[in-house]
Short mmCIF file of C-alpha atoms in Angstrom, two decimals:
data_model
loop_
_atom_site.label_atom_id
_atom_site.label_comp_id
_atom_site.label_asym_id
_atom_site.label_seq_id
_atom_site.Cartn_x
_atom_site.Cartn_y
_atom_site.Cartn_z
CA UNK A 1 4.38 18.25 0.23
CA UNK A 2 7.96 19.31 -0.04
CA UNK A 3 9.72 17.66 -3.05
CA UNK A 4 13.04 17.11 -4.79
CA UNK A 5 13.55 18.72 -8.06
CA UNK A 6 13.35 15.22 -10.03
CA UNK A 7 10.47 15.39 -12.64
CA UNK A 8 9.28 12.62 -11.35
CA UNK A 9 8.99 13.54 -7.72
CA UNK A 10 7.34 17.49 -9.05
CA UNK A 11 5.11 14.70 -10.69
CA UNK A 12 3.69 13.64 -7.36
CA UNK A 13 3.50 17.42 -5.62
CA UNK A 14 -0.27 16.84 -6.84
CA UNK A 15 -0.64 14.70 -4.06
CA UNK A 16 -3.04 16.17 -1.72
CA UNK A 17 -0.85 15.33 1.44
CA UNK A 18 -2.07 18.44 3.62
CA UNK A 19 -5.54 19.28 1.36
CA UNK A 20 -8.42 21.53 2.46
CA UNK A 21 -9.67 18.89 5.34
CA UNK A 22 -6.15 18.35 6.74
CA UNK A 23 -5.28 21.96 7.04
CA UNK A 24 -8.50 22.58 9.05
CA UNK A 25 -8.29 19.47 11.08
CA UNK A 26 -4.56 20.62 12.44
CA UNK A 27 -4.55 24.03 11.82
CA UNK A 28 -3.40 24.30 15.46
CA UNK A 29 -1.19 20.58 15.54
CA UNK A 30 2.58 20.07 15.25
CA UNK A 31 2.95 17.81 12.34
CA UNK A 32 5.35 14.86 12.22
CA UNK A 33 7.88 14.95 9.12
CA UNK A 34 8.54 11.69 7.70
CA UNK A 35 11.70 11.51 4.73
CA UNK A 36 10.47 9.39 2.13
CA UNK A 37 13.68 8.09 0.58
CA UNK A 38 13.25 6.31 -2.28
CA UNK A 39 15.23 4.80 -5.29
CA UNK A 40 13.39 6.74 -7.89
CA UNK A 41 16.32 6.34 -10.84
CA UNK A 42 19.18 3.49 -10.90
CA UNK A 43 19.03 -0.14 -10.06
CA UNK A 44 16.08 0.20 -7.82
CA UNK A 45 14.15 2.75 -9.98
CA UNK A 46 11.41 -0.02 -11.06
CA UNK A 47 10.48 -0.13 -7.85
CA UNK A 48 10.92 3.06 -6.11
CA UNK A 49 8.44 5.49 -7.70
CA UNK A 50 5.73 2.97 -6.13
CA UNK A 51 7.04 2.96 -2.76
CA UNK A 52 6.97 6.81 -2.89
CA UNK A 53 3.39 7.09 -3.93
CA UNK A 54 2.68 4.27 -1.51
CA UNK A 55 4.02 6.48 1.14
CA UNK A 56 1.87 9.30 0.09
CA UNK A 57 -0.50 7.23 -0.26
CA UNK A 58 -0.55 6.09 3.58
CA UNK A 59 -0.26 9.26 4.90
CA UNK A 60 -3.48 10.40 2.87
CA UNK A 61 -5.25 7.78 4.57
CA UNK A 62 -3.55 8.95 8.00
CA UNK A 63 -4.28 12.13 7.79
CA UNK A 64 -8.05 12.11 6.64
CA UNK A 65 -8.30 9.82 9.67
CA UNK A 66 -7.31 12.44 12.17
CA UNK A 67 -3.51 11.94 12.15
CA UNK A 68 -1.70 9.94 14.71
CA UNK A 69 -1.16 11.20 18.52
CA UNK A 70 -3.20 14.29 17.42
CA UNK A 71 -0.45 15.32 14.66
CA UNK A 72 -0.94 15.10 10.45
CA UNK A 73 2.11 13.82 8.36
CA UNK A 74 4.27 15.84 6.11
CA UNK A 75 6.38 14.32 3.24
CA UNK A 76 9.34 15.50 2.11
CA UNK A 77 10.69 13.26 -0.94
CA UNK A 78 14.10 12.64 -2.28
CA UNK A 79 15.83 10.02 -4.29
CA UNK A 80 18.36 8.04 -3.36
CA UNK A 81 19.29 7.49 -7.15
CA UNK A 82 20.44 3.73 -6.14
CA UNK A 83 23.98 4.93 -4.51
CA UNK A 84 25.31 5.37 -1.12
CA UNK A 85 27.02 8.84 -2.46
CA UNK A 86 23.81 10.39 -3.57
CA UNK A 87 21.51 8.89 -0.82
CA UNK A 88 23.66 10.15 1.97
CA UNK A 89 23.57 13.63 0.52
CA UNK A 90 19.47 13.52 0.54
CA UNK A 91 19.39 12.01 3.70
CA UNK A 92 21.68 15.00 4.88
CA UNK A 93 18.89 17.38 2.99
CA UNK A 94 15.98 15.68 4.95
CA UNK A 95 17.57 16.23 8.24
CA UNK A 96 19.54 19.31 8.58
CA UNK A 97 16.88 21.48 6.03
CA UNK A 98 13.23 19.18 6.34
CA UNK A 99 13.74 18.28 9.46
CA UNK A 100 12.51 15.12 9.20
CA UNK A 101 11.79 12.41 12.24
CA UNK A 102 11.83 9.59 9.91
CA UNK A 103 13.11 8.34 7.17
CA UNK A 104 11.15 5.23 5.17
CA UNK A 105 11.56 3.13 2.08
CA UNK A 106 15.63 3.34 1.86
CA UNK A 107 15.93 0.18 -1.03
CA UNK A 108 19.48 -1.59 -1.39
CA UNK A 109 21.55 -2.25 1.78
CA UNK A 110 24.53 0.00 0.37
CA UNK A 111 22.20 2.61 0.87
CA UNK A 112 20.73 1.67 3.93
CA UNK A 113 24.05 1.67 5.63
CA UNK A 114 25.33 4.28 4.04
CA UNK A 115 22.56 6.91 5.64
CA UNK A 116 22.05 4.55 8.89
CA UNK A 117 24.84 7.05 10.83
CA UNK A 118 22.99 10.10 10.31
CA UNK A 119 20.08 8.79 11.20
CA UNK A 120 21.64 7.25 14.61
CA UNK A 121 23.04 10.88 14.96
CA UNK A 122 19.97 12.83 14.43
CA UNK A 123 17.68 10.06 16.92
CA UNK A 124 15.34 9.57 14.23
CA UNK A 125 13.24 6.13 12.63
CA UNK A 126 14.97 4.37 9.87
CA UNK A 127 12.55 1.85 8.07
CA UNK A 128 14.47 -0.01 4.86
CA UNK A 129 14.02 -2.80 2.55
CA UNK A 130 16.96 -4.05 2.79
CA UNK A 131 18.80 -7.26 3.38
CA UNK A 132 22.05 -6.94 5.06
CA UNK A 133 22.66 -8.66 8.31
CA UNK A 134 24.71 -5.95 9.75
CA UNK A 135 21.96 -3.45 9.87
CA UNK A 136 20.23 -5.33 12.67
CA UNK A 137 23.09 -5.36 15.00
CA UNK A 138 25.76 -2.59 16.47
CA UNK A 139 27.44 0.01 15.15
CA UNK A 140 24.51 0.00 12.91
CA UNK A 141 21.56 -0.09 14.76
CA UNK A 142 22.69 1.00 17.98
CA UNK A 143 20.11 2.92 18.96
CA UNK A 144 17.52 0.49 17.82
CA UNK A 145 15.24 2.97 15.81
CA UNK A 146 16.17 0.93 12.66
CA UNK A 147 13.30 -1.58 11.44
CA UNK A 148 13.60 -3.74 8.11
CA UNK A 149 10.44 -4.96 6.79
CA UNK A 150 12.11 -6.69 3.85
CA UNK A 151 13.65 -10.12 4.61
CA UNK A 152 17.36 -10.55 5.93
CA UNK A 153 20.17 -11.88 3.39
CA UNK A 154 20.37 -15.08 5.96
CA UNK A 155 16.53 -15.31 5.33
CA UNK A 156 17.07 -14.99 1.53
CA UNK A 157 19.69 -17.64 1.42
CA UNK A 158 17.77 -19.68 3.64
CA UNK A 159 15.05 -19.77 0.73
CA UNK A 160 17.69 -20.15 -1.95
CA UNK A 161 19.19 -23.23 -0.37
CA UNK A 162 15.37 -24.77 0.06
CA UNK A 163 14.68 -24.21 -3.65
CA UNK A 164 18.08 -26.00 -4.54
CA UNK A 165 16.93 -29.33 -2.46
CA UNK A 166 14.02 -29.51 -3.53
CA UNK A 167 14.83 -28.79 -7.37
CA UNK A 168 17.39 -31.93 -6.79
CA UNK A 169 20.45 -29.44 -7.04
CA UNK A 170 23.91 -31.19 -5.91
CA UNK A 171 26.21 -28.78 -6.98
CA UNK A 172 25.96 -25.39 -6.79
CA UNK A 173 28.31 -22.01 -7.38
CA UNK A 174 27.29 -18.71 -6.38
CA UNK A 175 27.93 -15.49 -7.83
CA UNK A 176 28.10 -11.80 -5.71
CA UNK A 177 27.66 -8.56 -7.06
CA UNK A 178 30.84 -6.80 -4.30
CA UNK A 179 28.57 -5.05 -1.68
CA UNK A 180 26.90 -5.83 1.59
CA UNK A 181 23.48 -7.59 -0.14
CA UNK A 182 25.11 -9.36 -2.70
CA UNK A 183 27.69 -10.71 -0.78
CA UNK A 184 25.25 -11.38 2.17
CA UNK A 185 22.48 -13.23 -0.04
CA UNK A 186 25.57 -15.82 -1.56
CA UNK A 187 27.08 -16.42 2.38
CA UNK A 188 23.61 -16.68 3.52
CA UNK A 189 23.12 -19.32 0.77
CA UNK A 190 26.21 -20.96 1.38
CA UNK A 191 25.95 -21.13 5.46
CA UNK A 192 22.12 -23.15 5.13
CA UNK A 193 23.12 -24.94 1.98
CA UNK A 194 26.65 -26.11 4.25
CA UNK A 195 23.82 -26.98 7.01
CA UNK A 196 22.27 -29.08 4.98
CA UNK A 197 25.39 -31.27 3.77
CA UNK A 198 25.91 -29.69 0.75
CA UNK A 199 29.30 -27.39 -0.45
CA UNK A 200 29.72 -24.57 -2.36
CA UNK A 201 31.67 -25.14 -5.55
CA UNK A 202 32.79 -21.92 -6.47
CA UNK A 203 31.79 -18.44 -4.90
CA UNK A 204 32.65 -15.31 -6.85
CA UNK A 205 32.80 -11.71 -6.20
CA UNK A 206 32.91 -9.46 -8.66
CA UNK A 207 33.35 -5.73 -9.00
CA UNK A 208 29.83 -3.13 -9.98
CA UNK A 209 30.01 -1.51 -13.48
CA UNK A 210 32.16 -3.32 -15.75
CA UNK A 211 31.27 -3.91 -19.43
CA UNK A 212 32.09 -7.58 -19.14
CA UNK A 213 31.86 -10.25 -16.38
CA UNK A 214 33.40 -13.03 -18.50
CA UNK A 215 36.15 -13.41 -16.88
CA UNK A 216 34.17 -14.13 -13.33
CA UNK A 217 31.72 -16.37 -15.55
CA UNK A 218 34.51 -18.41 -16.47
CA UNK A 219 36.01 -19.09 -13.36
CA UNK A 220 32.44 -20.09 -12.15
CA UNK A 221 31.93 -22.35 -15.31
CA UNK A 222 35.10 -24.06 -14.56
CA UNK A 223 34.03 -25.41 -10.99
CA UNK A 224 30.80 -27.39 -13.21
CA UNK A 225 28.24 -26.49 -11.40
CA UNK A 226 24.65 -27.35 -11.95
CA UNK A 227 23.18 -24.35 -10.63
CA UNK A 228 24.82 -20.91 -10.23
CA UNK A 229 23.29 -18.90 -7.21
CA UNK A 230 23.46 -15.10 -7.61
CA UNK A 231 23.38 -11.63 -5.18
CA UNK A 232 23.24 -9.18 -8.23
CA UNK A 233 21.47 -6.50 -9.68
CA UNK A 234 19.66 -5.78 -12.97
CA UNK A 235 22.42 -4.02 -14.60
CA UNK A 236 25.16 -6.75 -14.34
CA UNK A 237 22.78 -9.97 -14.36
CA UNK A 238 22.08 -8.51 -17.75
CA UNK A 239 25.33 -9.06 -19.13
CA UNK A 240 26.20 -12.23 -17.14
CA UNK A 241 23.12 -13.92 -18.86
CA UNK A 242 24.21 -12.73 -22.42
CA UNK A 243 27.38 -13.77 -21.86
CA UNK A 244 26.68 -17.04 -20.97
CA UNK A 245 24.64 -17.98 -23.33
CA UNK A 246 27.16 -17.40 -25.67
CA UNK A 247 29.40 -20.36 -23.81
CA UNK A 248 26.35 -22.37 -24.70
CA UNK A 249 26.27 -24.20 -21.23
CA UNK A 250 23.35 -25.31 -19.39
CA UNK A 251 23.85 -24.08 -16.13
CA UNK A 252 20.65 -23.31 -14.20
CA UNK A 253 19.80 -19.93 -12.79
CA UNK A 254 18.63 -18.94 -9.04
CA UNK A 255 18.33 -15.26 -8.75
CA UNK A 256 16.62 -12.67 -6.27
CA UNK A 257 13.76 -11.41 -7.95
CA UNK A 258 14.72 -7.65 -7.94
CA UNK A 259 17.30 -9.02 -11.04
CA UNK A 260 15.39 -11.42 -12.06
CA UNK A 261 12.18 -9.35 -13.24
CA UNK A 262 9.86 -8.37 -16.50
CA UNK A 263 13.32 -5.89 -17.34
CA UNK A 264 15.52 -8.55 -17.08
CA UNK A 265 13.61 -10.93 -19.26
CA UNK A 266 13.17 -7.86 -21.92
CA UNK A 267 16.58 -6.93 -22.14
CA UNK A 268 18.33 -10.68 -22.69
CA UNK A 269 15.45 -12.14 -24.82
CA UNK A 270 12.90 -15.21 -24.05
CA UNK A 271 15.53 -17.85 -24.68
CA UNK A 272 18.14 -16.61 -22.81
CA UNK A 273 16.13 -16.32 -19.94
CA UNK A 274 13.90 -19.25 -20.08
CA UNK A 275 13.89 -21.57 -16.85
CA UNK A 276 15.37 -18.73 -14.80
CA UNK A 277 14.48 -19.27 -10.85
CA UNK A 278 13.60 -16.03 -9.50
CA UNK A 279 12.88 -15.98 -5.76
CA UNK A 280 11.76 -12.96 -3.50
CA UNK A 281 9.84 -12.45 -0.41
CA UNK A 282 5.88 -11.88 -0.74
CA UNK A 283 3.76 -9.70 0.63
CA UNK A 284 0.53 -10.84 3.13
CA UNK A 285 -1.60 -11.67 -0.12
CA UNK A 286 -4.60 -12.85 1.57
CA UNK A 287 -4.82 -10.10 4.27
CA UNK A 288 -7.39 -7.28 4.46
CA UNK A 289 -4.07 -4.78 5.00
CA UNK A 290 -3.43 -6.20 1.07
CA UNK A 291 -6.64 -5.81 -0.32
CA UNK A 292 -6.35 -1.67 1.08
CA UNK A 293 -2.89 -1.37 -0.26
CA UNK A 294 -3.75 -3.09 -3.34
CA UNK A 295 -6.89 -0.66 -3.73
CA UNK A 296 -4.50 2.44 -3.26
CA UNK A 297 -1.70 0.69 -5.33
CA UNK A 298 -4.28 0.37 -8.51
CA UNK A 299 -5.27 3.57 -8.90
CA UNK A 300 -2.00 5.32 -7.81
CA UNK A 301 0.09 2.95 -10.42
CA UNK A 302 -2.84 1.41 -12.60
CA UNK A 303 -1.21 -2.13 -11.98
CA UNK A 304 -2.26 -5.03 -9.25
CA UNK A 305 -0.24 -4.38 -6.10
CA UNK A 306 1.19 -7.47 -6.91
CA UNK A 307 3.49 -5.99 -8.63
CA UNK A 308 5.91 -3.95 -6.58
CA UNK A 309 6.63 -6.38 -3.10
CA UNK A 310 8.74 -3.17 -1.59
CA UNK A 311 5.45 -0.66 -2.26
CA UNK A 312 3.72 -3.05 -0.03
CA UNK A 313 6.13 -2.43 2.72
CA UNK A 314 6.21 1.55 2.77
CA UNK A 315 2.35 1.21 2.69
CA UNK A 316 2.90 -0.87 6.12
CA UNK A 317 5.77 1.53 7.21
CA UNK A 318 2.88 4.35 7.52
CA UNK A 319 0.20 2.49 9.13
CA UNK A 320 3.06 1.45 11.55
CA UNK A 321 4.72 4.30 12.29
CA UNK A 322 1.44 6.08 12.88
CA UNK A 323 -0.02 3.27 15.40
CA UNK A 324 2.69 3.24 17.36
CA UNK A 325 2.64 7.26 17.68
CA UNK A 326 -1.17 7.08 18.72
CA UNK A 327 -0.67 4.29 20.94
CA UNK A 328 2.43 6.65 22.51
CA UNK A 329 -0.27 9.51 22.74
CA UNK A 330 0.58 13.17 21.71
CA UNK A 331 3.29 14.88 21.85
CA UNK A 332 5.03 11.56 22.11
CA UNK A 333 8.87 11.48 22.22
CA UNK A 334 10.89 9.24 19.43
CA UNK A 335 11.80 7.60 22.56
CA UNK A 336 7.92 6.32 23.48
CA UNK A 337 7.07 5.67 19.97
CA UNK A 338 9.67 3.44 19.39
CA UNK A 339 8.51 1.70 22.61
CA UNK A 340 4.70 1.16 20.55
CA UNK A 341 6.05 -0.23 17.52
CA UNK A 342 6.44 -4.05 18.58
CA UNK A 343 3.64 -3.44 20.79
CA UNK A 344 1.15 -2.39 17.67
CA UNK A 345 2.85 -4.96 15.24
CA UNK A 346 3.30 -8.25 17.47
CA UNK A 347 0.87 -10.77 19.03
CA UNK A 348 -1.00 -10.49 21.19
CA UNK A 349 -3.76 -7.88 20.78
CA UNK A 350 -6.62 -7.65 18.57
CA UNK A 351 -6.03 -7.80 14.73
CA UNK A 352 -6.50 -5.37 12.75
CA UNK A 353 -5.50 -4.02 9.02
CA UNK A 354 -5.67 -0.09 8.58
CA UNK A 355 -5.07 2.58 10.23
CA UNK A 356 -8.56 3.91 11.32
CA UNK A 357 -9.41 0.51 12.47
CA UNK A 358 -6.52 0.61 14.84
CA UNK A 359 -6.71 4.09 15.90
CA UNK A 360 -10.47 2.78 17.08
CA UNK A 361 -9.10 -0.28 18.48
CA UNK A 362 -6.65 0.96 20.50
CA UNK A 363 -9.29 2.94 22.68
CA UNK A 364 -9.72 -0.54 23.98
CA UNK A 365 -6.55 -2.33 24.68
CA UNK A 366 -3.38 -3.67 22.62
CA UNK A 367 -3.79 -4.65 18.59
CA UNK A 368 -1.82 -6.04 16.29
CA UNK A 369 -1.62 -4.84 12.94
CA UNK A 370 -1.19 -7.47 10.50
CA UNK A 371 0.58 -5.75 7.25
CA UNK A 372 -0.35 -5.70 3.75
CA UNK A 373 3.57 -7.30 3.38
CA UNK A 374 3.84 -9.35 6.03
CA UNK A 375 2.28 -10.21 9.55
CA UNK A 376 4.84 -7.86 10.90
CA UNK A 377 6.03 -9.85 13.81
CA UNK A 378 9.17 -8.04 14.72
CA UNK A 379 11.95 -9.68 16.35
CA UNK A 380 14.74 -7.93 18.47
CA UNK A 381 16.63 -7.25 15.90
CA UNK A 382 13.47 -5.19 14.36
CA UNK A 383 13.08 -7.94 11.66
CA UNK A 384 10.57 -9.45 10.08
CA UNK A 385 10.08 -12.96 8.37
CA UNK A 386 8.22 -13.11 5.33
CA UNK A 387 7.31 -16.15 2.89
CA UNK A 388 9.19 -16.18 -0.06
CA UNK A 389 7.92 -16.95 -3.80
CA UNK A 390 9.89 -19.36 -6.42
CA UNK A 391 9.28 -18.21 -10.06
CA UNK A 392 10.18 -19.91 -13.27
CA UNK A 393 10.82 -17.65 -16.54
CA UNK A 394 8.80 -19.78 -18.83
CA UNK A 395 8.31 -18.14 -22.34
CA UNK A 396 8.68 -15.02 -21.56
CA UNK A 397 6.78 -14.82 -18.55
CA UNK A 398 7.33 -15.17 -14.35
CA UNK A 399 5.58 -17.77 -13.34
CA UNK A 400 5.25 -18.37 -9.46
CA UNK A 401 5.88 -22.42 -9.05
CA UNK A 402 5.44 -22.49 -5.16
CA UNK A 403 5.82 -20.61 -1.48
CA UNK A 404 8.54 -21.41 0.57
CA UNK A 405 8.52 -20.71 4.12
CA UNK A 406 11.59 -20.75 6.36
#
């Protein structure tokens, strides 16, 4: 495994990605190089080293399975750091020096469209987490090789606007951190929320890294609002919260849950957080894909799978990947396995939820691999649509109060 000079990426070279077994089984193979690009540090970091090892992970089980199309994965790992300046310049590492034919687990759609034109250029896989709308379309994903197995802004605010109506919410304000998935989760809320009956009170937009967002807060506060509806990030929801509870209002909370997490509720206190909403797509709890990721989850991390939604979804970016290259048959262009990957991950065909059981199936006719994060039903755009989980910060803890499905 070819790593990054982070500790905590030298941390994972003890992964056994190409161990005794795998070098013997393709001593004579080409190998397929897959990026794993992952926000390891910054907004994204409590999330990212589990994606990585998730990714390792997958290709373990890949590999000791006989590879894909008659060719073992290779990792190369880099982090993203959170920014579109930093990603860019590991994506241009993974391309031009690791050669890499894919790239997984980019988190944050600033950095997902930030790297999305080399990959285009280069005619290799982009698979992201991330939310913004204009990744599914032209100049983005031109050349279709870009698949999101994270739920859409739209979708997002779609689940925002349910949890307002049926909390009894009349008059909302929304709040955007000022880039493409903050901006895109507050119109997505106000577009279904509009389609409902309802307005928008007051919509903000405020600027990344500044020590205070009172200002913003106040403007907000001023419309009245009985629920405030945020795109943001951990960093700046921090000091929104603090701030207002200072203006002692009342003002109810509905927050994506990649803010609105165990950090957030550490750094502000209990009270200030207390009767937070925090919403966020779930992974495919109930499937047998789950209960293997969850397996490899707990004894890479030590914590339920549960507890990283975006680790779930660079388990299934593997098990996908790798289907649709043994379905395309080896030596398989990027070209014919991008023509497997709906084909492997959409109805019809028989179900199945690892690797090795697909590999197997496959001998037999079409499958469809339902995911450890979602069923994986990709649309044209290469989207998916997952359920989505409201939680309540109640004493300290995230409580999950219901599914919504859109």
């Amino acid at each position: 495994m070819n790593l990054s000079r982070r500790t905590i990426l030298q941390a994972l070279a003890a992964a056994t990605l190409t161990g005794s077994l795998g070098q013997r089984a393709f001593a004579q193979a080409e190998s397929f190089r897959i990026g794993a690009l992952n926000p390891i540090t910054g907004a994204g970091s409590p999330y990212g080293t589990g994606m990585q090892k998730m990714i390792v992970a997958a290709v373990e089980m890949v590999n000791a399975a006989g590879g894909a199309g008659g060719r073992r994965f290779e990792v190369f790992a880099e982090d993203t750091q959170t920014t579109p300046q930093a990603a860019v310049l590991a994506a241009k590492k993974l391309i031009e020096v690791n050669k890499v034919q894919a790239v997984l687990g980019t988190w944050s759609s600033g950095v997902s469209l930030a790297v999305i034109p080399l990959i285009n250029d280069a005619n290799i896989f982009l698979m992201n987490t991330s939310g913004a709308p204009a990744l599914s379309v032209p100049p983005a994903n031109a050349k279709g090789l870009s698949y999101r197995f994270q739920a859409t802004n739209d979708r997002f605010g779609r689940a925002f606007a349910e949890l307002c109506q049926k909390e009894g919410f009349k008059r909302p304000a929304t709040m955007a951190f000022n880039n493409a998935s903050g901006i895109g989760n507050t119109e997505g809320f106000k577009k279904a929320w509009e389609a409902k009956g309802g307005k928008v009170l007051e919509a903000v937009v405020y600027e990344p890294n500044q020590p205070s967002y009172r200002a913003e807060l106040q403007k907000v506060l001023a419309a009245k609002p009985d629920v405030i509806v945020t795109g943001s990030y951990l960093a700046d929801t921090t000091i929104i919260l603090r701030e207002w509870f200072q203006t002692g209002e009342t003002t109810k909370w509905v927050i994506p849950a990649w803010a609105a997490n165990p950090q957030l509720v550490k750094a502000v206190g209990n009270e200030v957080a207390e009767g937070i909403f925090a919403v966020d797509s779930i992974s495919n709890e109930g499937s047998e894909a789950f209960k293997a990721y969850d397996a490899a989850y707990q004894k890479a991390m030590g914590k339920p799978g549960l507890d990283n939604v975006y680790a779930a979804m660079t388990w299934d970016m593997v098990v996908t990947l790798a289907l649709a290259m043994e379905a395309a048959g080896p030596g398989a262009t990027i070209a014919a396995i991008n023509a497997k990957i709906r084909e492997v991950a959409n109805p019809a065909g028989t179900k199945v939820s690892t690797f090795a059981e697909g590999k197997e199936a496959l001998k037999k006719g079409k499958i469809n691999y339902e995911g450890a994060s979602s069923v994986l039903d990709f649309d044209q755009f290469g989207d998916v649509t997952p359920d989505f989980s409201v939680s309540v910060v109640s004493k300290g803890n995230i409580d999950r109060k219901y599914i919504v499905k859109i």
